[in-house]
Coordinates of C-alpha atoms and ligand atoms in Angstrom, one line a residue:
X1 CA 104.4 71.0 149.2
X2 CA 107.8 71.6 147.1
X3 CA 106.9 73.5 143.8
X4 CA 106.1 71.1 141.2
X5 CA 108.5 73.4 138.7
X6 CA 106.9 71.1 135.6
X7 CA 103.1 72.5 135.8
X8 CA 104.5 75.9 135.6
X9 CA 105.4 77.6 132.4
X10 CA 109.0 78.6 132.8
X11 CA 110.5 82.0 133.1
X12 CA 110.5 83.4 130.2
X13 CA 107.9 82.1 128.6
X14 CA 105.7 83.7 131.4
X15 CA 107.8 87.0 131.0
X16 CA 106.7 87.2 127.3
X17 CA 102.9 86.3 128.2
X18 CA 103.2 89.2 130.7
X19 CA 104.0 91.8 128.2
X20 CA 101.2 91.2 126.2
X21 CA 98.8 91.2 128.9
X22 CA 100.3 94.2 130.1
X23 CA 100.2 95.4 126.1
X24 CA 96.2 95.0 126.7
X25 CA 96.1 96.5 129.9
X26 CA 98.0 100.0 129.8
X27 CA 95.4 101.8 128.1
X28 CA 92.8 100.8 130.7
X29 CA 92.0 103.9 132.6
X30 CA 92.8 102.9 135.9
X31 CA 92.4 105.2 139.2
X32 CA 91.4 104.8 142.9
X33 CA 87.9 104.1 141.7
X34 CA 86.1 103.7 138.8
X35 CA 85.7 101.9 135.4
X36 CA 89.4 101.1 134.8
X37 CA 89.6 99.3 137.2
X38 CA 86.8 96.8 136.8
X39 CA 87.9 97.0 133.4
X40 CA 91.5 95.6 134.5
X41 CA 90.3 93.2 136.9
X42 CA 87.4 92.0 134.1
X43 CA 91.0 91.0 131.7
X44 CA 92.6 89.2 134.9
X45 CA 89.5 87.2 135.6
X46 CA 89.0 85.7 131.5
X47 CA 91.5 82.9 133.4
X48 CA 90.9 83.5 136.9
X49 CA 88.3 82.6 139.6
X50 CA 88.5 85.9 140.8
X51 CA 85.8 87.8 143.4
X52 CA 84.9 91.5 142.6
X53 CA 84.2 93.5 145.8
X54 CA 82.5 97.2 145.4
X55 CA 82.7 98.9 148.3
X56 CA 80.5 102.0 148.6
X57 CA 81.5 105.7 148.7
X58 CA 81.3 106.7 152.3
X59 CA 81.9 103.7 154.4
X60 CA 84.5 104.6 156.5
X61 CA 87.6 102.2 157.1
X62 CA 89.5 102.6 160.1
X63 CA 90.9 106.6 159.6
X64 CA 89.6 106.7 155.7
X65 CA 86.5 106.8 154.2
X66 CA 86.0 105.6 150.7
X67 CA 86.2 108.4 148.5
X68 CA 83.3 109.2 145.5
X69 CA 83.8 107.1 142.5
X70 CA 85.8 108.9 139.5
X71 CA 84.4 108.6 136.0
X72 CA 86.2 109.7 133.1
X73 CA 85.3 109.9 129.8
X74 CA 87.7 112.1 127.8
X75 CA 89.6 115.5 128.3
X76 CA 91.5 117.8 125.8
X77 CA 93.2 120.9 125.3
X78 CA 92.1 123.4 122.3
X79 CA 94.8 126.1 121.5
X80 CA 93.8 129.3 119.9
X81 CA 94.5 128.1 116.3
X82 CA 92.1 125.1 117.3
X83 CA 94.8 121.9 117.4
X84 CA 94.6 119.7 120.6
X85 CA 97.4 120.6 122.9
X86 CA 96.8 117.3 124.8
X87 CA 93.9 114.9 124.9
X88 CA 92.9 111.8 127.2
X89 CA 92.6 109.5 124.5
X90 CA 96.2 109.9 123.3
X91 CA 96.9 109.3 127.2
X92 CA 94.7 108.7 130.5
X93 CA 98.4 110.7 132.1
X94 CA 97.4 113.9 130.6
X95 CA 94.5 114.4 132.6
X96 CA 94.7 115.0 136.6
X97 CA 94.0 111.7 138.4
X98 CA 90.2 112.6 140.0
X99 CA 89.9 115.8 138.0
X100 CA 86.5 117.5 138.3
X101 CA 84.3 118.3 135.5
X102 CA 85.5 121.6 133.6
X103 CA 84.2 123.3 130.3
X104 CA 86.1 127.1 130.0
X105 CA 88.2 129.1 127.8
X106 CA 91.1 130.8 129.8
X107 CA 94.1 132.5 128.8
X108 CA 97.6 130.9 128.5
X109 CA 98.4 132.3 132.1
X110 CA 95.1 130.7 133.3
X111 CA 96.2 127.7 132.3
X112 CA 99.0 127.5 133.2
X113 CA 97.6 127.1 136.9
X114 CA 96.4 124.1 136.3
X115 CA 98.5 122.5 134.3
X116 CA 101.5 119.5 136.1
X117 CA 104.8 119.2 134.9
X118 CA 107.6 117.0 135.7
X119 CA 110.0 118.4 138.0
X120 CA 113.6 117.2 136.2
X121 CA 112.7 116.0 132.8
X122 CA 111.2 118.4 130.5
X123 CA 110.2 116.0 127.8
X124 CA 108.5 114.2 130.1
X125 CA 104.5 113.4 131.3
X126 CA 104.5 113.0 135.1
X127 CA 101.4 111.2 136.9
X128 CA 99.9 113.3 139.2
X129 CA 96.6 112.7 141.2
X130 CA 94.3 114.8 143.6
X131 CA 92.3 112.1 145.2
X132 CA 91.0 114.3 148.5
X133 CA 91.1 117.7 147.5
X134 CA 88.8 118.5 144.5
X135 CA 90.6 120.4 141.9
X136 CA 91.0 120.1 137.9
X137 CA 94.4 119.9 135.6
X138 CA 95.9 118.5 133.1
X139 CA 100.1 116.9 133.0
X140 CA 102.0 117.3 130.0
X141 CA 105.5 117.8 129.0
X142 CA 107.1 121.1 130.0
X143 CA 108.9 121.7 126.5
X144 CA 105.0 121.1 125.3
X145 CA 104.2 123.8 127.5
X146 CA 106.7 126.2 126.8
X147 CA 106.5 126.1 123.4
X148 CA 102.4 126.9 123.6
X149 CA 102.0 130.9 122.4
X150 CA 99.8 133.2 123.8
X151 CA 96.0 133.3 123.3
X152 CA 92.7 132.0 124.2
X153 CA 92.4 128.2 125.3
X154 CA 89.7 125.5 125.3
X155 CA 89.6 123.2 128.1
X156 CA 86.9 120.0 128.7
X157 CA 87.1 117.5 131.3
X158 CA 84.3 115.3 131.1
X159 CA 84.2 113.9 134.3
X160 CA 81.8 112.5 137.3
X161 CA 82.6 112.1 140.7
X162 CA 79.5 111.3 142.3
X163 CA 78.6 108.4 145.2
X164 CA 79.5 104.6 143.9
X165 CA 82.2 102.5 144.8
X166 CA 85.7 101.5 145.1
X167 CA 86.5 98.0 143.5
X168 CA 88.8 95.3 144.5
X169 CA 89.9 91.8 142.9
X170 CA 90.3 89.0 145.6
X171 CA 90.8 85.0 145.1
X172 CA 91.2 82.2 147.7
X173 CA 93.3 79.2 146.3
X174 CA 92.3 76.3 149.5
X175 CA 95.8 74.6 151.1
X176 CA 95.6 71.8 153.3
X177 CA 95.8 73.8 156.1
X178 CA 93.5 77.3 157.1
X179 CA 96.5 79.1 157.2
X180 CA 97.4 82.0 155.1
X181 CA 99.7 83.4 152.1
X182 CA 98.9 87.0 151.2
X183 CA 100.0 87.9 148.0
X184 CA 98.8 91.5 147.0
X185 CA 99.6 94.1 144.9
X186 CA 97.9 97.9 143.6
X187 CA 95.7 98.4 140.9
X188 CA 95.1 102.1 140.7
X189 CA 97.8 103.9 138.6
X190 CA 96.9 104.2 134.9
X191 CA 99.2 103.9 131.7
X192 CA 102.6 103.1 134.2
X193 CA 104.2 99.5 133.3
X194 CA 106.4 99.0 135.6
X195 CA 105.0 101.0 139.0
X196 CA 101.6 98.6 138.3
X197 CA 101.3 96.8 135.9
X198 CA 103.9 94.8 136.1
X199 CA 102.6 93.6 139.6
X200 CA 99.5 93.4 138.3
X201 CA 100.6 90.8 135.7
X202 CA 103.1 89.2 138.0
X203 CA 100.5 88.6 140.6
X204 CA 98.1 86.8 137.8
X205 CA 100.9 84.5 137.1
X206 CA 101.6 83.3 140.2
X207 CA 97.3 82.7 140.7
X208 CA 97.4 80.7 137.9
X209 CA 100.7 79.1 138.8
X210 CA 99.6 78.1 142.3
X211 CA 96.4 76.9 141.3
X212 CA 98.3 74.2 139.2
X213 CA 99.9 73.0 142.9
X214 CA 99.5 71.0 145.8
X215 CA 99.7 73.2 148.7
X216 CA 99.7 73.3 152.0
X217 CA 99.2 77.3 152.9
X218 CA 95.8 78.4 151.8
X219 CA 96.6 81.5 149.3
X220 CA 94.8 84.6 149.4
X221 CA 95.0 86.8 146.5
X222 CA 94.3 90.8 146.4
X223 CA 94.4 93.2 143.7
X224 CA 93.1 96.8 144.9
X225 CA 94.1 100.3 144.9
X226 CA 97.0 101.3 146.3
X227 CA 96.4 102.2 150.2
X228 CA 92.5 101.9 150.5
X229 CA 92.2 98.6 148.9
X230 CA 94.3 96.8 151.5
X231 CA 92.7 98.6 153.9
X232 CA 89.1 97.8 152.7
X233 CA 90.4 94.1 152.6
X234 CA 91.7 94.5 156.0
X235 CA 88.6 95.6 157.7
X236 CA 87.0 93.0 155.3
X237 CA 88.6 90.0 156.7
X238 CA 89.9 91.3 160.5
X239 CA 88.4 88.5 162.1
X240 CA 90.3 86.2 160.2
X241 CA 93.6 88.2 160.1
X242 CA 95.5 85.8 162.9
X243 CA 95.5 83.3 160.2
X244 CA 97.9 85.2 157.5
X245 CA 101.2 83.3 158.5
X246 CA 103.1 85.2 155.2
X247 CA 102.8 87.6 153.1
X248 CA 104.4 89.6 150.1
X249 CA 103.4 93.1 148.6
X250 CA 104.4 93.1 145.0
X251 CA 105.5 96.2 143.4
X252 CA 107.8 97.1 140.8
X253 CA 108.6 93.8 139.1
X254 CA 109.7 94.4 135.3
X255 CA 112.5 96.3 135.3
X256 CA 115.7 95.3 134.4
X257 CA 117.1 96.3 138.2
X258 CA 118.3 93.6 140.5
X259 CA 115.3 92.1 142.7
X260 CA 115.0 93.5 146.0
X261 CA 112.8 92.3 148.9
X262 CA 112.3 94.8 152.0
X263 CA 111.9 93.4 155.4
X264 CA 108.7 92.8 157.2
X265 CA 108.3 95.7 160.2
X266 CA 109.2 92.8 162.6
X267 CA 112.1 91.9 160.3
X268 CA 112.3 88.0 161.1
X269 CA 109.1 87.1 160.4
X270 CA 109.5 83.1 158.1
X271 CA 108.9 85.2 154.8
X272 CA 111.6 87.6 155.5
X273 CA 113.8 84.8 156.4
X274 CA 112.7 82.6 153.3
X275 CA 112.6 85.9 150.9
X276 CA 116.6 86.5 152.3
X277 CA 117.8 83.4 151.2
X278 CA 116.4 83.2 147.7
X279 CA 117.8 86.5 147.2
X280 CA 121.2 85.3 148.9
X281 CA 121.9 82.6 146.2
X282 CA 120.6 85.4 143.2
X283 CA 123.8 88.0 142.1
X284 CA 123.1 91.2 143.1
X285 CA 119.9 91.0 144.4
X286 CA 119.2 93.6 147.3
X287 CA 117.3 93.3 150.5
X288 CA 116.7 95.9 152.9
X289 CA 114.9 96.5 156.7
X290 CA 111.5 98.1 157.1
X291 CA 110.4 101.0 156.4
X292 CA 107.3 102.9 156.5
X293 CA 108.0 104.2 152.9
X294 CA 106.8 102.5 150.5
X295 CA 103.2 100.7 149.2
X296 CA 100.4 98.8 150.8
X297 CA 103.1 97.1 153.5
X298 CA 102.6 99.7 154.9
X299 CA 99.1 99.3 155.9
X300 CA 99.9 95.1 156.4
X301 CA 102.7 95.7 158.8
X302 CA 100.7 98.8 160.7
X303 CA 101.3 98.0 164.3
X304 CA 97.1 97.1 164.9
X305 CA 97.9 94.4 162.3
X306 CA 101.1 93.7 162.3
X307 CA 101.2 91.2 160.1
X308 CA 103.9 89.2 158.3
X309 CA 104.5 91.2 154.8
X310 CA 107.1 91.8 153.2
X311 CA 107.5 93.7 149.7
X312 CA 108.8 91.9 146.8
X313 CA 110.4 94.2 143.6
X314 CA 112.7 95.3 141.5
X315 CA 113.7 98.7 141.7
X316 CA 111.0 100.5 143.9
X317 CA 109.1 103.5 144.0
X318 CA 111.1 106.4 143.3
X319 CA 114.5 104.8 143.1
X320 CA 114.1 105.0 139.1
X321 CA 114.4 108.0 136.5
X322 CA 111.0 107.2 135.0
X323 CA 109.0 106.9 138.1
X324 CA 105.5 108.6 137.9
X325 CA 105.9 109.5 135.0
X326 CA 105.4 109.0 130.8
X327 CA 108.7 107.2 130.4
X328 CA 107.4 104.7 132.5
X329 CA 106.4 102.8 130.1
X330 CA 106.0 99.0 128.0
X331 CA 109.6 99.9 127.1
X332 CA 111.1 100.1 130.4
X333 CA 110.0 96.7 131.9
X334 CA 111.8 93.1 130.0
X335 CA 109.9 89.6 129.4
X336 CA 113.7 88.3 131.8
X337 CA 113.1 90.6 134.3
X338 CA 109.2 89.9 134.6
X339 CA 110.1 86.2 134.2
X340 CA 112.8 86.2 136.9
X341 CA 110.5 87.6 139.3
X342 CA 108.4 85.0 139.0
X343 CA 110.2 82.3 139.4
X344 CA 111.8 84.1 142.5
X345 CA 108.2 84.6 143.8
X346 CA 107.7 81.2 143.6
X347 CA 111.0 80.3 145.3
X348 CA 109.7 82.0 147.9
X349 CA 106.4 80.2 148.4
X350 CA 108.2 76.8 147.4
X351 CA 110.4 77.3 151.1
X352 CA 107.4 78.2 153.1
X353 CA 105.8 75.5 151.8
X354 CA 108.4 73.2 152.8
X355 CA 110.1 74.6 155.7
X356 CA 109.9 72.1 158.8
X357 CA 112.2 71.4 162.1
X358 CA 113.6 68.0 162.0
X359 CA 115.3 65.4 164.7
X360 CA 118.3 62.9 163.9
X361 CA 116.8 60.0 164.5
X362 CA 120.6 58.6 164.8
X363 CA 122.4 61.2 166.4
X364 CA 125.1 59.5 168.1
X365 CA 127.5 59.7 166.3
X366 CA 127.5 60.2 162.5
X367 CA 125.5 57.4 160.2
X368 CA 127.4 55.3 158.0
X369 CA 125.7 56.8 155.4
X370 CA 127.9 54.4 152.9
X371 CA 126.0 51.4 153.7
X372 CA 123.0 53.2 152.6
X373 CA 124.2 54.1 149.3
X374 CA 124.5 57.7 150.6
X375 CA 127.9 58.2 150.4
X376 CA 130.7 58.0 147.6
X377 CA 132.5 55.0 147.4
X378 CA 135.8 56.4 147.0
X379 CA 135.4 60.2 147.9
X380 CA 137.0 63.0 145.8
X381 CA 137.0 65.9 147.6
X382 CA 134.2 67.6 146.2
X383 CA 131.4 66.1 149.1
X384 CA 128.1 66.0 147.2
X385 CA 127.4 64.7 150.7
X386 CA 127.5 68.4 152.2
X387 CA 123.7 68.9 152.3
X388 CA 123.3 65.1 153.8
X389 CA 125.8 66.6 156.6
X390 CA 124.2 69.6 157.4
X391 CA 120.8 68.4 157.9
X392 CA 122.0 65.4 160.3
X393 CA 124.0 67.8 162.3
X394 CA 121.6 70.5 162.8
X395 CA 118.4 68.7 162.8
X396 CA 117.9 68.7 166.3
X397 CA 114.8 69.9 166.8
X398 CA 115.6 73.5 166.8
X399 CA 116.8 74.4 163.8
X400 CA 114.7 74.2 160.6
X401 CA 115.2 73.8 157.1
X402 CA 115.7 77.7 156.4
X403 CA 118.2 77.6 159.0
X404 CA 120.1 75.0 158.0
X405 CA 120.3 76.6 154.3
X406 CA 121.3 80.1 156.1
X407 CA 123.9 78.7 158.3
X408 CA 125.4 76.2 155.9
X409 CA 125.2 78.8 152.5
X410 CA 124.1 75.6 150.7
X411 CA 121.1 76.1 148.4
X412 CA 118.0 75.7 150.2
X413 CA 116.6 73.0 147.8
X414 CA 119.5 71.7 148.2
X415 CA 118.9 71.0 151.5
X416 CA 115.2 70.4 151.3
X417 CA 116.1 67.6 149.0
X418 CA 118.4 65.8 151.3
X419 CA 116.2 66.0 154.1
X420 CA 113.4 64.1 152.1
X421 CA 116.3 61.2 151.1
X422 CA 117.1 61.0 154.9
X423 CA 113.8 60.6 156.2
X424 CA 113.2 57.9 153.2
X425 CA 116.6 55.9 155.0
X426 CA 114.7 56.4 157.9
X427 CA 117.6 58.8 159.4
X428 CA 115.1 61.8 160.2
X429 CA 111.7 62.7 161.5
X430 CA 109.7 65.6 161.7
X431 CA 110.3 67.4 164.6
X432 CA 106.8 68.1 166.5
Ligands
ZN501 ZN1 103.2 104.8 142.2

């Protein structure tokens, strides 16, 4: 069914909501496993039917195996004079992702073994993790670091990695059809607003958009870490996998940067098609083929599954100064930019949902469409009739609404809307 563009808060709006969810979120401290994020998922689900799945520590999922759960409580640096250097609670980026537990004093040299810095900025906090190779360290700032004298260091990392679980978020949203939207995005990087959160927060306001809709896809939602929670969800629902007709992996979507949508690995699949053309009629917007770079497409499009995903964003992974690091932050992402991609996102579902092949039910020759009150009585030259046009001459059986709006560069509501007046004048049916 078309969008019903009323029942949904518009763009802005929504962009402004999303920064102060993601306000409430960014402290959370979120990782592959662990607290932050059931914590996270606990904040999506105050408005949200959604499911929690654990999935124990061990199971083994396709080449993986789900790692032990990470539990942090705090971390800190003592210098010699007894200040805190750096400490968890200021940010969950100063502490190595799945640090173990440490208590020692060591010398500046020591500790400088363990410590991460970003490799370009030196005012900067990079993100750094060790999820499968067990190690301790702390990220900060290599002016912070150089400026640090000689002496005798504290260092505590209160940490637990023992056998639990890693969590996921999933919700169902019933069409009228078994058929399947994916929508899905990661839930694992801590204090980062654009490269997570703001996928996070996009993703819950497109759940609580489509479950204000009539639809006819049935829409299956997933928020889990990056990488093993799409695969967990994957071995999770395999048998039902031949059902997902679409999907979109949502990274990246607050920033300021144009939108950009990268191919499914087939390339043609109906989303790609349908993610092309709302891009088409928005300036500047970007959209590129596959690749296997990238986020939790990658496991979607893996040839075993091979499923239709492709990966909705702004600027992606790595394509922006602040990536992975501190300056990634509530200041780099905009209520417009989170807004837009919304109402992109749900561009996107709004031609799926509509998309058909049609047949001229009077194809001989071109309709009078002036008897119907479908054409202007005294024409000016501008034909509003264009989209009326199109759709009789290409509805043939073989070419459907998406190809009509590609090959005629008309809006694709545009020609979604005339299609609906022509089959009222009884000038078009559904193709079957
Ligand atoms: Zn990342």
């Amino acid at each position: 069914m078309p969008i019903n563009w009323d029942t949904t808060s518009d763009g802005d709006a929504m962009g402004e909501e999303l920064i102060e969810l993601m306000r409430e979120l960014y402290p959370l401290p979120r990782s592959l496993t662990g607290d932050g994020v059931r914590q996270t998922l606990a904040v999506l689900g105050r408005d949200l039917p959604l499911e929690i799945v654990e999935v124990p520590s061990g199971e083994v999922v396709f080449d993986w195996e789900v790692p032990r759960e990470w539990t942090m409580r705090g971390g800190w640096i003592e210098g010699p004079d007894g200040t805190r250097v750096v400490d968890f609670a200021d940010s969950t980026l100063h502490v190595l992702g799945y640090s173990t537990p440490v208590e020692a004093t060591l010398s500046l040299d020591a500790l400088r073994e363990h410590v991460f810095t970003h490799p370009s900025d030196p005012e900067l906090v990079p993100y750094r993790t060790s999820y499968w190779e067990e190690r301790w360290g702390f990220c900060m700032s290599r002016s912070r670091l150089e400026s640090l004298a000689p002496g005798d260091y504290h260092v505590v990392i209160d940490s637990t990695l023992a056998d639990g679980s890693l969590t996921y978020g999933e919700m169902r949203i019933p069409g009228t059809s078994d058929a399947e939207f994916l929508l899905s995005t990661y839930v694992c990087h801590p204090a980062l607003a654009n490269d997570n959160l703001s996928g996070v927060v996009l993703l819950w306001a497109l759940a609580r958009a489509l479950l204000q809709q009539e639809l006819v896809y049935t829409y299956r939602l997933v928020w889990g870490p990056g990488t093993l929670g799409p695969l967990c969800w994957l071995a999770r629902n395999r048998e039902t996998l031949d059902r997902v007709q679409h999907g979109l992996a949502i990274s990246c979507a607050g920033d300021p940067g144009p939108l950009r949508y990268k191919r499914s690995r087939r390339g043609d699949r109906e989303v790609d098609r349908a993610a092309t053309l709302v891009l088409r009629d928005r300036a500047g917007s970007l959209v590129s083929g596959w690749s296997p770079l990238g986020g939790d497409e990658r496991q979607y499009c893996s040839p075993g599954f091979d499923l239709p995903v492709g990966t909705f964003s702004r600027t992606p992974h790595g394509l922006f100064p602040e990536y992975h690091s501190s300056a990634d932050n509530l200041e780099l992402v905009t209520a417009a930019a989170l807004g837009d991609s919304f109402r992109a996102a749900l561009e996107i579902v709004d031609v799926v949902e509509t998309n058909g092949s049609y047949r001229n039910r009077s194809p001989y020759g071109e309709p009078r469409l002036g008897k119907r009150g479908l054409y202007q009585s005294v024409p000016d030259g501008t034909y509003p009739e264009a989209p009326l046009l199109w759709v009789l001459s290409l509805s043939d059986g073989s070419h459907d609404l998406l190809a009509i709006a590609e090959r005629s560069g008309l809006p694709y509501r545009a020609i979604r809307e005339a299609a609906a007046t022509l089959q009222v004048h009884g000038l078009l049916e559904r193709a079957p």
